[in-house]
Coordinates of C-alpha atoms in Angstrom, one line a residue:
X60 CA 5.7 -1.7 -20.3
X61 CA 9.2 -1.0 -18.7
X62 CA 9.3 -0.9 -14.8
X63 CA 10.0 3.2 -15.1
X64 CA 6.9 3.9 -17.1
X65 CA 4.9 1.8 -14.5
X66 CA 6.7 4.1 -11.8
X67 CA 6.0 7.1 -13.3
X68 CA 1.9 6.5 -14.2
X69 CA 1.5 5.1 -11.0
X70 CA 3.1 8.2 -8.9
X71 CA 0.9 10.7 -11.2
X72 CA -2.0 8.5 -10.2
X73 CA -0.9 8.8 -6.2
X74 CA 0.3 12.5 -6.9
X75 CA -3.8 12.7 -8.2
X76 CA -5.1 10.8 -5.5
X77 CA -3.4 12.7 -2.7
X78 CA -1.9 16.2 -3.3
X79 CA -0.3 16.7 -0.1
X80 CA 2.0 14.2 -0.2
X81 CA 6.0 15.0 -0.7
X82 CA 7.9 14.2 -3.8
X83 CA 10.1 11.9 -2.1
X84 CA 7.0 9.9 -0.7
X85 CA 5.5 10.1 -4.2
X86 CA 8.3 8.1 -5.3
X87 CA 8.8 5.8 -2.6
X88 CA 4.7 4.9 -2.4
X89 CA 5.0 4.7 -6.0
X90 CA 7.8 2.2 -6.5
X91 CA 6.1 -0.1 -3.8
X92 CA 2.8 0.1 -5.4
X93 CA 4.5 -1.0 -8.9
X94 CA 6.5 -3.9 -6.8
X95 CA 3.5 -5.1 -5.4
X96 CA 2.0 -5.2 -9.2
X97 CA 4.9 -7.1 -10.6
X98 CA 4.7 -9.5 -7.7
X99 CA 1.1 -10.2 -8.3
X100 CA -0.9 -9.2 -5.5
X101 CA -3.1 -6.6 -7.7
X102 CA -4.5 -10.0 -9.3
X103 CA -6.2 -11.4 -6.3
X104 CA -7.2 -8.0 -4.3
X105 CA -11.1 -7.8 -2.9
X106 CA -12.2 -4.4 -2.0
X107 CA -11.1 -4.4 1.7
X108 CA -7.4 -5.4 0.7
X109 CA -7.5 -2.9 -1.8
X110 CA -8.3 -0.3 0.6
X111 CA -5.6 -2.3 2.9
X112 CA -3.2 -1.4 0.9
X113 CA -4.1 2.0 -0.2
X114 CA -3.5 2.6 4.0
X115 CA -0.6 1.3 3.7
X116 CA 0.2 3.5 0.8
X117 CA -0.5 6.3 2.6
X118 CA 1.5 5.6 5.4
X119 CA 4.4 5.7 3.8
X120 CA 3.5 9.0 1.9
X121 CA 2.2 10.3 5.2
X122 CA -0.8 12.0 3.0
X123 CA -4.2 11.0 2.8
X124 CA -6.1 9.0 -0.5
X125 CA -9.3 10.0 -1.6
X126 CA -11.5 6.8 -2.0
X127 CA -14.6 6.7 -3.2
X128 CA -17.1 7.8 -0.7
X129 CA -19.0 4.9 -0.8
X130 CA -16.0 3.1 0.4
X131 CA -15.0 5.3 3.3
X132 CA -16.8 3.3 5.9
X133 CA -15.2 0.0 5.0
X134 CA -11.4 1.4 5.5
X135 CA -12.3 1.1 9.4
X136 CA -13.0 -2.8 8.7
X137 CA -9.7 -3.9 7.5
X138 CA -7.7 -3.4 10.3
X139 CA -6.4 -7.2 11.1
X140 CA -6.4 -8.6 7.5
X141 CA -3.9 -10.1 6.5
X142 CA -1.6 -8.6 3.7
X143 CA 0.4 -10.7 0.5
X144 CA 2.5 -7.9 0.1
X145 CA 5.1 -6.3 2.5
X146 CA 4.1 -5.1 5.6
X147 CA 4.5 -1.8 7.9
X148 CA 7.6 -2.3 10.2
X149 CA 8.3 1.2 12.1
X150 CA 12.0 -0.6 12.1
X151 CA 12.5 -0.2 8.5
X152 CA 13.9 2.5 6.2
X153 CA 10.5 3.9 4.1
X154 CA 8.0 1.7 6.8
X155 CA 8.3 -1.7 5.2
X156 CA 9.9 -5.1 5.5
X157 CA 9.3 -8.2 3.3
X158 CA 7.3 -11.0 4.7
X159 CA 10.1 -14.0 5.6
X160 CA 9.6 -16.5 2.7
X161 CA 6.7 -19.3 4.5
X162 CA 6.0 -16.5 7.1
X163 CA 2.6 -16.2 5.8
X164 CA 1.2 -12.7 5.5
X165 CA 1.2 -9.9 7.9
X166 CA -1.3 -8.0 9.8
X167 CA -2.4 -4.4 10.6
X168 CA -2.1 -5.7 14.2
X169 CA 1.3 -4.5 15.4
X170 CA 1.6 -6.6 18.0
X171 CA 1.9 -10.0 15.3

């Protein structure tokens, strides 16, 4: 599949998954969420990094996800975990920077 079909499935599912968010947002969450694919981090993602990310997500499309109820609890947990994908950096155009290459993975603690 080319890299702009993955964009575009992947912001209809987001668009879906959270109505309010802007178009611009849409794109932006959408682009990272196909990044992070392509880079491999979907492969090895338990539940909690899964809804990790999915907070990260909606940070940059400053919207709201649905998860599955069942789940809702659990997003309170992963505060602290660390992240193989990019983190949130306030200092960044769009709210992300690239972990440094041997850096390790980044936190939800802002402070690291």
């Amino acid at each position: 599949m080319q890299t702009r079909s993955a964009v575009e499935i992947a912001r209809s599912a987001l668009a879906k998954a959270s109505p309010g968010a802007s178009d611009a947002a849409l794109d932006e969450a959408a682009r990272l969420l196909v990044r992070w694919g392509l880079e491999g981090h979907g492969a090895s993602l338990d539940l909690p990094r899964a809804l990790l990310m999915v907070t990260d997500l909606e940070e940059v499309m400053a919207a709201r996800i649905e998860v599955a109820p069942e789940h809702a609890g659990l997003r309170r947990e992963v505060r602290g975990l660390r992240r193989p994908w990019r983190r949130p950096s306030s200092a960044a155009p769009g709210g992300f920077t690239s972990a440094e290459p041997g850096e390790g993975i980044g936190t939800d603690d802002p402070d690291e």
